[in-house]
Coordinates of N, CA and C and ligand atoms in Angstrom, one line a residue:
M1 N 0.8 -1.2 0.0 CA 0.0 0.0 0.0 C 0.9 1.3 0.0
V2 N 0.5 2.2 -0.8 CA 1.3 3.5 -0.9 C 0.9 4.4 0.3
D3 N 2.0 4.9 1.0 CA 1.7 5.8 2.0 C 1.7 7.2 1.4
T4 N 0.5 7.8 1.4 CA 0.4 9.2 0.8 C 0.8 10.2 1.8
G5 N 1.0 9.9 3.0 CA 1.4 10.9 4.0 C 0.3 11.7 4.5
A6 N -1.0 11.4 4.0 CA -2.1 12.2 4.4 C -2.4 12.2 5.9
C7 N -2.7 13.3 6.4 CA -2.9 13.4 7.9 C -4.3 14.0 8.1
Y8 N -5.1 13.3 8.7 CA -6.5 13.7 8.9 C -6.7 14.2 10.4
E9 N -6.8 15.5 10.5 CA -6.9 16.1 11.8 C -8.4 16.4 12.0
S10 N -8.9 16.1 13.2 CA -10.3 16.5 13.5 C -10.4 17.4 14.7
K11 N -11.5 18.2 14.7 CA -11.6 19.1 15.8 C -13.1 19.1 16.2
R12 N -13.4 19.3 17.5 CA -14.7 19.3 18.0 C -15.3 20.7 17.8
I13 N -16.5 20.8 17.2 CA -17.1 22.1 17.0 C -18.5 22.1 17.6
R14 N -19.0 23.3 17.9 CA -20.3 23.4 18.5 C -21.0 24.5 17.7
V15 N -22.1 24.2 17.0 CA -22.8 25.3 16.3 C -24.3 25.2 16.6
T16 N -24.9 26.3 16.4 CA -26.4 26.3 16.6 C -27.0 26.6 15.2
V17 N -27.8 25.6 14.7 CA -28.3 25.7 13.4 C -29.9 25.7 13.5
N18 N -30.5 26.8 13.1 CA -32.0 26.9 13.2 C -32.5 26.7 14.6
G19 N -31.7 27.2 15.5 CA -32.1 27.1 16.9 C -31.7 25.8 17.7
V20 N -31.1 24.8 16.9 CA -30.7 23.6 17.6 C -29.2 23.5 17.7
T21 N -28.7 23.2 18.9 CA -27.2 23.2 19.0 C -26.7 21.8 18.8
Y22 N -25.6 21.7 18.0 CA -25.0 20.4 17.6 C -23.5 20.5 18.0
E23 N -23.0 19.4 18.5 CA -21.6 19.2 18.7 C -21.1 18.1 17.9
R24 N -20.0 18.3 17.1 CA -19.5 17.2 16.3 C -18.0 17.3 16.2
D25 N -17.4 16.1 16.0 CA -16.0 16.1 15.6 C -15.9 16.1 14.1
V26 N -15.2 17.1 13.6 CA -15.2 17.2 12.1 C -13.7 17.2 11.6
D27 N -13.5 16.7 10.4 CA -12.2 16.8 9.7 C -12.0 18.4 9.5
V28 N -10.9 18.8 9.8 CA -10.6 20.3 9.7 C -10.8 20.8 8.3
R29 N -10.8 19.9 7.3 CA -10.9 20.3 5.9 C -12.3 20.2 5.4
L30 N -13.3 19.8 6.3 CA -14.6 19.6 5.8 C -15.3 21.0 5.6
L31 N -15.9 21.2 4.4 CA -16.5 22.4 4.1 C -17.8 22.6 4.9
L32 N -18.1 23.8 5.2 CA -19.4 24.1 6.0 C -20.6 23.5 5.2
S33 N -20.6 23.7 3.9 CA -21.8 23.2 3.1 C -21.9 21.7 3.3
D34 N -20.8 20.9 3.2 CA -20.8 19.5 3.4 C -21.2 19.1 4.8
F35 N -20.7 19.9 5.8 CA -21.1 19.6 7.2 C -22.6 19.7 7.3
I36 N -23.2 20.8 6.8 CA -24.6 21.1 6.9 C -25.4 19.9 6.3
R37 N -25.0 19.5 5.1 CA -25.8 18.5 4.3 C -25.5 17.1 4.9
Q38 N -24.2 16.8 5.1 CA -23.9 15.4 5.4 C -24.0 15.1 6.9
E39 N -23.5 16.0 7.7 CA -23.5 15.7 9.1 C -24.8 16.0 9.8
L40 N -25.4 17.1 9.3 CA -26.7 17.5 10.0 C -27.9 17.1 9.2
G41 N -27.7 16.6 7.9 CA -28.9 16.1 7.1 C -29.8 17.2 6.6
L42 N -29.3 18.5 6.6 CA -30.1 19.6 6.2 C -29.8 19.8 4.7
T43 N -30.4 19.1 3.9 CA -30.1 19.0 2.5 C -30.8 20.1 1.6
G44 N -31.5 21.0 2.3 CA -32.0 22.2 1.6 C -30.9 23.1 1.1
T45 N -29.8 23.1 1.8 CA -28.7 23.9 1.4 C -28.1 23.1 0.2
H46 N -28.1 23.7 -1.0 CA -27.6 23.0 -2.2 C -26.2 23.4 -2.5
V47 N -25.5 22.5 -3.2 CA -24.2 22.8 -3.6 C -24.1 22.7 -5.1
G48 N -23.8 23.8 -5.8 CA -23.7 23.8 -7.2 C -22.3 23.9 -7.7
C49 N -21.7 25.1 -7.6 CA -20.4 25.3 -8.2 C -19.2 25.0 -7.3
E50 N -19.4 25.0 -6.0 CA -18.4 24.8 -5.0 C -17.3 25.8 -5.1
E51 N -17.5 26.9 -5.7 CA -16.4 27.9 -5.8 C -16.9 29.4 -5.6
G52 N -18.1 29.5 -4.9 CA -18.5 30.8 -4.5 C -19.2 31.6 -5.5
V53 N -19.6 31.0 -6.6 CA -20.2 31.7 -7.7 C -21.7 31.6 -7.8
C54 N -22.3 30.5 -7.5 CA -23.8 30.3 -7.8 C -24.7 30.7 -6.7
G55 N -24.3 30.7 -5.5 CA -25.1 31.2 -4.4 C -26.1 30.1 -3.9
A56 N -26.1 28.9 -4.4 CA -27.0 27.8 -4.0 C -26.8 27.4 -2.6
C57 N -25.6 27.6 -2.1 CA -25.2 27.1 -0.7 C -25.3 28.2 0.3
S58 N -26.0 29.3 0.0 CA -26.1 30.5 0.9 C -26.7 30.1 2.3
V59 N -26.1 30.5 3.3 CA -26.7 30.4 4.7 C -26.4 31.7 5.4
I60 N -27.1 31.9 6.5 CA -26.8 33.1 7.3 C -26.0 32.7 8.6
L61 N -24.9 33.3 8.7 CA -23.9 33.0 9.8 C -23.7 34.2 10.7
D62 N -24.2 34.1 11.9 CA -24.1 35.2 12.9 C -24.6 36.5 12.2
G63 N -25.8 36.4 11.5 CA -26.4 37.5 10.9 C -25.9 38.0 9.6
K64 N -24.9 37.3 9.1 CA -24.3 37.7 7.8 C -24.5 36.6 6.7
L65 N -24.9 37.0 5.5 CA -25.1 36.1 4.4 C -23.7 35.6 4.0
V66 N -23.5 34.2 4.0 CA -22.2 33.6 3.5 C -22.5 32.5 2.6
R67 N -21.5 32.2 1.8 CA -21.5 31.0 0.9 C -20.8 29.9 1.7
S68 N -21.6 28.9 2.0 CA -21.1 27.8 2.9 C -20.0 26.9 2.2
C69 N -20.0 27.0 0.9 CA -18.9 26.2 0.2 C -17.6 26.9 0.3
L70 N -17.5 28.1 0.8 CA -16.3 28.9 0.8 C -15.7 28.9 2.2
M71 N -16.3 28.1 3.1 CA -15.9 28.1 4.5 C -15.6 26.7 5.0
F72 N -14.7 26.5 5.9 CA -14.6 25.2 6.6 C -15.6 25.2 7.8
A73 N -16.0 24.0 8.1 CA -17.0 23.9 9.2 C -16.3 24.4 10.5
V74 N -15.0 24.1 10.6 CA -14.4 24.6 11.9 C -14.4 26.1 12.1
Q75 N -14.5 26.8 11.0 CA -14.6 28.3 11.1 C -16.0 28.8 11.6
A76 N -16.9 27.9 11.6 CA -18.3 28.2 12.2 C -18.4 27.8 13.6
D77 N -17.3 27.3 14.2 CA -17.4 26.9 15.6 C -17.9 28.1 16.5
G78 N -18.9 27.8 17.3 CA -19.5 28.8 18.2 C -20.5 29.8 17.5
C79 N -20.8 29.5 16.3 CA -21.7 30.4 15.5 C -23.1 30.0 15.5
Q80 N -24.0 31.0 15.2 CA -25.4 30.7 14.9 C -25.6 30.7 13.4
I81 N -26.3 29.7 12.9 CA -26.5 29.5 11.5 C -28.0 29.4 11.2
T82 N -28.4 30.1 10.2 CA -29.8 29.8 9.7 C -29.7 29.3 8.3
T83 N -30.3 28.1 8.1 CA -30.3 27.5 6.7 C -31.8 27.7 6.2
V84 N -32.0 27.3 5.0 CA -33.3 27.5 4.4 C -34.4 26.8 5.2
E85 N -34.0 25.7 5.9 CA -35.0 25.0 6.7 C -35.5 25.8 7.9
G86 N -34.7 26.9 8.2 CA -35.1 27.7 9.4 C -35.8 28.9 9.0
I87 N -36.2 29.1 7.7 CA -36.8 30.3 7.3 C -38.3 30.3 7.5
A88 N -39.0 29.2 7.1 CA -40.4 29.0 7.3 C -40.8 28.6 8.7
Q89 N -42.0 28.9 9.2 CA -42.4 28.5 10.5 C -42.8 27.0 10.4
G90 N -43.1 26.5 9.2 CA -43.5 25.1 9.0 C -44.0 24.9 7.6
P91 N -44.2 23.7 7.2 CA -44.7 23.4 5.8 C -46.0 24.1 5.5
D92 N -46.8 24.4 6.5 CA -48.1 25.1 6.2 C -48.0 26.5 6.5
N93 N -46.8 27.0 6.8 CA -46.7 28.4 7.2 C -45.4 28.9 6.6
L94 N -45.4 29.1 5.3 CA -44.2 29.5 4.6 C -43.9 31.0 4.9
H95 N -42.7 31.3 4.7 CA -42.3 32.8 4.8 C -42.8 33.5 3.6
P96 N -43.2 34.8 3.7 CA -43.7 35.6 2.6 C -42.8 35.5 1.3
I97 N -41.5 35.3 1.4 CA -40.7 35.2 0.2 C -41.0 33.9 -0.5
Q98 N -41.1 32.8 0.3 CA -41.4 31.5 -0.3 C -42.8 31.5 -0.9
E99 N -43.8 32.1 -0.3 CA -45.1 32.2 -0.9 C -45.1 33.0 -2.2
A100 N -44.3 34.1 -2.1 CA -44.3 35.0 -3.3 C -43.6 34.3 -4.5
L101 N -42.6 33.5 -4.2 CA -41.9 32.7 -5.3 C -42.9 31.8 -5.9
I102 N -43.7 31.1 -5.1 CA -44.7 30.2 -5.7 C -45.7 31.0 -6.6
E103 N -46.2 32.1 -5.9 CA -47.3 32.9 -6.6 C -46.8 33.5 -7.9
N104 N -45.5 33.9 -7.9 CA -45.0 34.6 -9.1 C -44.2 33.7 -10.0
H105 N -44.3 32.5 -9.9 CA -43.6 31.5 -10.8 C -42.1 31.8 -10.8
G106 N -41.6 32.0 -9.6 CA -40.2 32.2 -9.5 C -39.4 30.9 -9.2
V107 N -40.0 29.8 -9.4 CA -39.4 28.5 -9.2 C -39.6 27.6 -10.4
Q108 N -38.6 27.0 -10.9 CA -38.8 26.0 -11.9 C -38.2 24.7 -11.4
C109 N -36.9 24.4 -11.8 CA -36.3 23.2 -11.2 C -36.1 23.2 -9.7
G110 N -35.9 24.4 -9.2 CA -35.8 24.6 -7.8 C -34.4 24.5 -7.2
F111 N -33.4 24.2 -8.1 CA -32.1 24.0 -7.5 C -31.5 25.3 -6.9
C112 N -31.8 26.4 -7.5 CA -31.3 27.7 -7.0 C -32.1 28.2 -5.8
T113 N -33.3 27.7 -5.7 CA -34.4 28.4 -4.8 C -34.0 28.5 -3.4
P114 N -33.4 27.5 -2.7 CA -33.0 27.7 -1.3 C -32.0 28.8 -1.1
G115 N -31.1 28.9 -2.1 CA -30.1 30.0 -2.0 C -30.8 31.4 -2.2
V116 N -31.7 31.4 -3.1 CA -32.5 32.7 -3.4 C -33.3 33.0 -2.1
V117 N -33.9 32.1 -1.5 CA -34.8 32.4 -0.3 C -33.9 32.9 0.8
V118 N -32.8 32.2 1.0 CA -31.9 32.7 2.2 C -31.3 34.1 1.8
S119 N -30.9 34.3 0.6 CA -30.2 35.5 0.2 C -31.3 36.7 0.3
M120 N -32.5 36.4 -0.2 CA -33.5 37.5 -0.2 C -34.0 37.8 1.2
Y121 N -34.1 36.7 2.0 CA -34.5 36.9 3.4 C -33.5 37.8 4.1
S122 N -32.2 37.6 3.9 CA -31.2 38.4 4.5 C -31.2 39.9 3.9
F123 N -31.4 39.9 2.6 CA -31.5 41.2 1.9 C -32.6 42.1 2.4
L124 N -33.8 41.5 2.5 CA -35.0 42.3 2.9 C -34.9 42.7 4.4
K125 N -34.2 42.0 5.2 CA -34.0 42.4 6.5 C -33.1 43.7 6.6
E126 N -32.2 43.8 5.7 CA -31.3 45.0 5.6 C -32.0 46.1 4.8
N127 N -32.8 45.7 3.8 CA -33.4 46.7 3.0 C -34.8 46.3 2.7
P128 N -35.7 46.7 3.6 CA -37.1 46.2 3.5 C -37.9 46.9 2.4
E129 N -37.5 48.0 1.8 CA -38.2 48.6 0.7 C -37.3 48.8 -0.5
P130 N -36.8 47.7 -1.1 CA -35.9 47.9 -2.2 C -36.5 48.3 -3.5
S131 N -35.7 49.0 -4.3 CA -36.2 49.3 -5.7 C -35.9 48.0 -6.5
E132 N -36.4 48.0 -7.8 CA -36.2 46.8 -8.6 C -34.7 46.7 -8.9
E133 N -34.0 47.9 -9.1 CA -32.6 47.8 -9.4 C -31.8 47.2 -8.2
E134 N -32.2 47.6 -7.0 CA -31.5 47.0 -5.8 C -31.8 45.5 -5.7
I135 N -33.0 45.1 -6.0 CA -33.3 43.7 -6.0 C -32.5 42.9 -7.0
R136 N -32.4 43.5 -8.2 CA -31.6 42.8 -9.3 C -30.1 42.7 -8.8
E137 N -29.6 43.8 -8.2 CA -28.3 43.8 -7.8 C -28.0 42.8 -6.7
A138 N -29.0 42.7 -5.8 CA -28.9 41.7 -4.7 C -28.9 40.3 -5.2
L139 N -29.7 40.1 -6.3 CA -29.8 38.7 -6.8 C -28.6 38.3 -7.7
A140 N -27.7 39.3 -7.9 CA -26.6 39.0 -8.8 C -25.7 37.8 -8.3
G141 N -25.8 37.6 -7.0 CA -25.0 36.5 -6.5 C -25.7 35.1 -6.5
N142 N -26.9 35.1 -7.1 CA -27.7 33.8 -7.1 C -28.0 33.5 -8.6
I143 N -27.3 32.5 -9.1 CA -27.5 32.1 -10.5 C -28.7 31.2 -10.6
C144 N -29.6 31.5 -11.5 CA -30.7 30.7 -11.8 C -30.7 30.4 -13.3
R145 N -30.7 29.1 -13.7 CA -30.6 28.7 -15.1 C -31.9 28.5 -15.7
C146 N -33.0 28.7 -14.9 CA -34.3 28.3 -15.5 C -35.2 29.5 -15.7
T147 N -35.4 30.4 -14.7 CA -36.5 31.3 -14.7 C -36.3 32.6 -15.5
G148 N -35.1 33.0 -15.8 CA -34.9 34.3 -16.4 C -35.0 35.4 -15.4
Y149 N -35.2 35.1 -14.2 CA -35.2 36.1 -13.0 C -36.5 36.9 -12.9
A150 N -37.3 37.1 -14.0 CA -38.4 38.0 -13.9 C -39.3 37.6 -12.8
G151 N -39.7 36.3 -12.7 CA -40.6 35.9 -11.6 C -39.9 36.0 -10.2
I152 N -38.6 35.8 -10.1 CA -38.0 36.0 -8.8 C -38.0 37.4 -8.4
V153 N -37.7 38.3 -9.3 CA -37.7 39.8 -9.0 C -39.1 40.2 -8.6
R154 N -40.2 39.7 -9.3 CA -41.6 40.1 -8.9 C -41.8 39.5 -7.5
A155 N -41.4 38.3 -7.2 CA -41.6 37.7 -5.9 C -41.0 38.5 -4.8
V156 N -39.8 39.0 -5.0 CA -39.1 39.7 -4.0 C -39.8 41.1 -3.7
K157 N -40.2 41.7 -4.9 CA -41.0 43.0 -4.7 C -42.3 42.7 -3.9
S158 N -43.0 41.7 -4.3 CA -44.2 41.3 -3.6 C -44.0 41.0 -2.1
A159 N -43.0 40.3 -1.8 CA -42.7 39.9 -0.4 C -42.3 41.2 0.4
S160 N -41.6 42.1 -0.3 CA -41.2 43.3 0.4 C -42.4 44.1 0.7
R161 N -43.4 44.2 -0.2 CA -44.7 44.9 0.1 C -45.4 44.3 1.3
K162 N -45.5 42.9 1.3 CA -46.2 42.2 2.3 C -45.6 42.5 3.7
A163 N -44.2 42.6 3.7 CA -43.5 42.7 5.0 C -43.7 44.1 5.6
R164 N -44.1 45.0 4.7 CA -44.2 46.4 5.3 C -45.3 46.6 6.3
Ligands
FES1 S1 -22.0 26.0 -4.3 FE1 -21.4 27.7 -3.0 S2 -21.6 29.4 -4.3 FE2 -22.0 27.7 -5.6
FES2 S1 -35.2 27.4 -10.8 FE1 -33.8 26.1 -11.8 S2 -31.9 27.0 -11.4 FE2 -33.3 28.4 -10.7

């Protein structure tokens, strides 16, 4: 057997995700996106490009929108994380952004949708009355290959009106 010299170091981390605290031993090289999906089973966080471009892996970490594919899980030690699973009150009580995406046909294949929901949730908290230009600018970090964005933009506008 070839000795590759690989050294797997693990570290115990503690994170609170959607209000639930988890402690896990993780490989120090494990990406936060893989930790959320594989260790915690929260597969609503999608992984597309794995290089910070598509926005599908967006989560909120200590109040800031981040791309979980660009962080190691160990960097989230001690942090509060909200994933898309933490946005709605429940399956029968969706967040206004989620309802608006449905009503405005802002979802097709749905791959980008969790990232859009998390990003726009964070954006509307910072800017509750955005112009269309500001919405389009905020959506620039979320790539959608299906909808052409018109429905998503309408949905964000509609959700911002409802939240007022
Ligand atoms: S998977 Fe993280 S930005 Fe695309
Ligand atoms: S709905 Fe398919 S990528 Fe956006």
